[in-house]
Amino acid sequence: MTTFELPSYQLPKARKSRRGFASMDPERLRAIAIRGGKNVAAKDRSFSRDHALAAAAGRKGGVAVKPENRGFAKNRELAVSAGRKGGKAEQPHAPRGR
């Protein structure tokens, strides 16, 4: 009797893992995410209510990063394209060719 390998399409399917978020269906993931958002008290979601506080926190984080480690400091084209995308997202109805 000889042994041979089966073609890949005839190999038995591996069992799908039932562990972790990657194995969950989208409805279950959505239900978990909704519960997580509801568990945060409104007073603890201060960035959504106070623009100045959010801006100050972002500025503080930006200052903490050394200039040579900032992505836009290393790649001018990346900064230019991000600025253009931000401008288009902010003013989608603005006339072109400023």
PDB file of C-alpha atoms in Angstrom:
ATOM      1  CA  MET A   1       0.000   0.000   0.000  1.00  0.00           C
ATOM      2  CA  THR A   2       1.458   3.371  -0.981  1.00  0.00           C
ATOM      3  CA  THR A   3       1.051   6.647   0.822  1.00  0.00           C
ATOM      4  CA  PHE A   4       0.369   9.890  -0.948  1.00  0.00           C
ATOM      5  CA  GLU A   5      -0.624  13.415  -0.077  1.00  0.00           C
ATOM      6  CA  LEU A   6      -4.112  14.666  -0.739  1.00  0.00           C
ATOM      7  CA  PRO A   7      -4.569  17.764  -2.888  1.00  0.00           C
ATOM      8  CA  SER A   8      -5.303  20.878  -0.861  1.00  0.00           C
ATOM      9  CA  TYR A   9      -8.963  20.942  -1.911  1.00  0.00           C
ATOM     10  CA  GLN A  10      -9.441  17.467  -0.419  1.00  0.00           C
ATOM     11  CA  LEU A  11      -7.768  18.145   2.917  1.00  0.00           C
ATOM     12  CA  PRO A  12     -10.102  18.225   5.910  1.00  0.00           C
ATOM     13  CA  LYS A  13     -11.054  21.762   6.911  1.00  0.00           C
ATOM     14  CA  ALA A  14      -9.420  23.062  10.063  1.00  0.00           C
ATOM     15  CA  ARG A  15     -11.765  23.924  12.880  1.00  0.00           C
ATOM     16  CA  LYS A  16     -12.527  27.609  13.237  1.00  0.00           C
ATOM     17  CA  SER A  17     -11.360  29.038  16.518  1.00  0.00           C
ATOM     18  CA  ARG A  18     -14.113  30.186  18.823  1.00  0.00           C
ATOM     19  CA  ARG A  19     -11.778  32.429  20.818  1.00  0.00           C
ATOM     20  CA  GLY A  20     -11.174  36.154  20.517  1.00  0.00           C
ATOM     21  CA  PHE A  21     -12.844  39.039  18.733  1.00  0.00           C
ATOM     22  CA  ALA A  22     -11.678  37.922  15.299  1.00  0.00           C
ATOM     23  CA  SER A  23     -13.848  34.818  15.488  1.00  0.00           C
ATOM     24  CA  MET A  24     -17.036  36.691  16.460  1.00  0.00           C
ATOM     25  CA  ASP A  25     -19.735  37.625  14.017  1.00  0.00           C
ATOM     26  CA  PRO A  26     -20.240  41.372  13.311  1.00  0.00           C
ATOM     27  CA  GLU A  27     -23.533  41.567  15.246  1.00  0.00           C
ATOM     28  CA  ARG A  28     -21.889  40.256  18.409  1.00  0.00           C
ATOM     29  CA  LEU A  29     -18.965  42.688  18.056  1.00  0.00           C
ATOM     30  CA  ARG A  30     -21.400  45.575  17.603  1.00  0.00           C
ATOM     31  CA  ALA A  31     -23.360  44.585  20.714  1.00  0.00           C
ATOM     32  CA  ILE A  32     -20.174  44.543  22.783  1.00  0.00           C
ATOM     33  CA  ALA A  33     -19.069  47.922  21.426  1.00  0.00           C
ATOM     34  CA  ILE A  34     -22.447  49.499  22.197  1.00  0.00           C
ATOM     35  CA  ARG A  35     -22.334  48.262  25.782  1.00  0.00           C
ATOM     36  CA  GLY A  36     -18.820  49.657  26.199  1.00  0.00           C
ATOM     37  CA  GLY A  37     -19.884  53.111  25.074  1.00  0.00           C
ATOM     38  CA  LYS A  38     -22.881  53.165  27.402  1.00  0.00           C
ATOM     39  CA  ASN A  39     -20.764  52.268  30.422  1.00  0.00           C
ATOM     40  CA  VAL A  40     -18.845  55.558  30.307  1.00  0.00           C
ATOM     41  CA  ALA A  41     -20.562  58.316  32.281  1.00  0.00           C
ATOM     42  CA  ALA A  42     -21.271  61.575  30.439  1.00  0.00           C
ATOM     43  CA  LYS A  43     -19.032  63.512  32.832  1.00  0.00           C
ATOM     44  CA  ASP A  44     -16.118  61.267  31.812  1.00  0.00           C
ATOM     45  CA  ARG A  45     -16.613  61.984  28.102  1.00  0.00           C
ATOM     46  CA  SER A  46     -15.395  65.542  28.464  1.00  0.00           C
ATOM     47  CA  PHE A  47     -13.534  65.730  25.134  1.00  0.00           C
ATOM     48  CA  SER A  48     -16.790  65.372  23.229  1.00  0.00           C
ATOM     49  CA  ARG A  49     -18.222  68.365  25.082  1.00  0.00           C
ATOM     50  CA  ASP A  50     -15.213  70.649  25.549  1.00  0.00           C
ATOM     51  CA  HIS A  51     -13.281  71.424  22.361  1.00  0.00           C
ATOM     52  CA  ALA A  52     -10.671  73.541  24.167  1.00  0.00           C
ATOM     53  CA  LEU A  53      -9.876  70.714  26.580  1.00  0.00           C
ATOM     54  CA  ALA A  54      -9.474  68.248  23.712  1.00  0.00           C
ATOM     55  CA  ALA A  55      -7.225  70.670  21.804  1.00  0.00           C
ATOM     56  CA  ALA A  56      -5.058  71.230  24.877  1.00  0.00           C
ATOM     57  CA  ALA A  57      -4.679  67.482  25.406  1.00  0.00           C
ATOM     58  CA  GLY A  58      -3.709  66.966  21.765  1.00  0.00           C
ATOM     59  CA  ARG A  59      -1.192  69.783  21.956  1.00  0.00           C
ATOM     60  CA  LYS A  60       0.299  68.285  25.118  1.00  0.00           C
ATOM     61  CA  GLY A  61       0.682  64.922  23.381  1.00  0.00           C
ATOM     62  CA  GLY A  62       2.285  66.541  20.355  1.00  0.00           C
ATOM     63  CA  VAL A  63       4.811  68.411  22.472  1.00  0.00           C
ATOM     64  CA  ALA A  64       5.765  65.164  24.223  1.00  0.00           C
ATOM     65  CA  VAL A  65       7.012  63.668  20.932  1.00  0.00           C
ATOM     66  CA  LYS A  66      10.507  64.695  19.852  1.00  0.00           C
ATOM     67  CA  PRO A  67      10.526  66.638  16.557  1.00  0.00           C
ATOM     68  CA  GLU A  68      12.685  64.048  14.813  1.00  0.00           C
ATOM     69  CA  ASN A  69      10.118  61.349  15.669  1.00  0.00           C
ATOM     70  CA  ARG A  70       7.134  63.200  14.244  1.00  0.00           C
ATOM     71  CA  GLY A  71       5.876  61.682  10.998  1.00  0.00           C
ATOM     72  CA  PHE A  72       5.188  64.972   9.249  1.00  0.00           C
ATOM     73  CA  ALA A  73       8.620  66.314  10.198  1.00  0.00           C
ATOM     74  CA  LYS A  74      10.220  63.439   8.285  1.00  0.00           C
ATOM     75  CA  ASN A  75       7.888  63.324   5.286  1.00  0.00           C
ATOM     76  CA  ARG A  76       6.712  66.613   3.786  1.00  0.00           C
ATOM     77  CA  GLU A  77       4.633  64.927   1.067  1.00  0.00           C
ATOM     78  CA  LEU A  78       2.696  63.050   3.740  1.00  0.00           C
ATOM     79  CA  ALA A  79       1.962  66.309   5.548  1.00  0.00           C
ATOM     80  CA  VAL A  80       0.854  68.029   2.339  1.00  0.00           C
ATOM     81  CA  SER A  81      -1.492  65.202   1.360  1.00  0.00           C
ATOM     82  CA  ALA A  82      -2.973  65.047   4.873  1.00  0.00           C
ATOM     83  CA  GLY A  83      -3.585  68.785   4.809  1.00  0.00           C
ATOM     84  CA  ARG A  84      -5.343  68.557   1.468  1.00  0.00           C
ATOM     85  CA  LYS A  85      -7.524  65.674   2.639  1.00  0.00           C
ATOM     86  CA  GLY A  86      -8.422  67.567   5.793  1.00  0.00           C
ATOM     87  CA  GLY A  87      -9.320  70.664   3.829  1.00  0.00           C
ATOM     88  CA  LYS A  88     -11.558  68.694   1.488  1.00  0.00           C
ATOM     89  CA  ALA A  89     -13.267  66.928   4.385  1.00  0.00           C
ATOM     90  CA  GLU A  90     -13.839  70.199   6.239  1.00  0.00           C
ATOM     91  CA  GLN A  91     -15.236  72.108   3.250  1.00  0.00           C
ATOM     92  CA  PRO A  92     -16.650  69.669   0.698  1.00  0.00           C
ATOM     93  CA  HIS A  93     -18.734  72.377  -0.994  1.00  0.00           C
ATOM     94  CA  ALA A  94     -15.957  74.970  -1.328  1.00  0.00           C
ATOM     95  CA  PRO A  95     -15.120  76.139  -4.871  1.00  0.00           C
ATOM     96  CA  ARG A  96     -12.093  74.472  -6.434  1.00  0.00           C
ATOM     97  CA  GLY A  97      -8.950  76.239  -7.600  1.00  0.00           C
ATOM     98  CA  ARG A  98      -8.364  78.598  -4.707  1.00  0.00           C
TER      99      ARG A  98
END
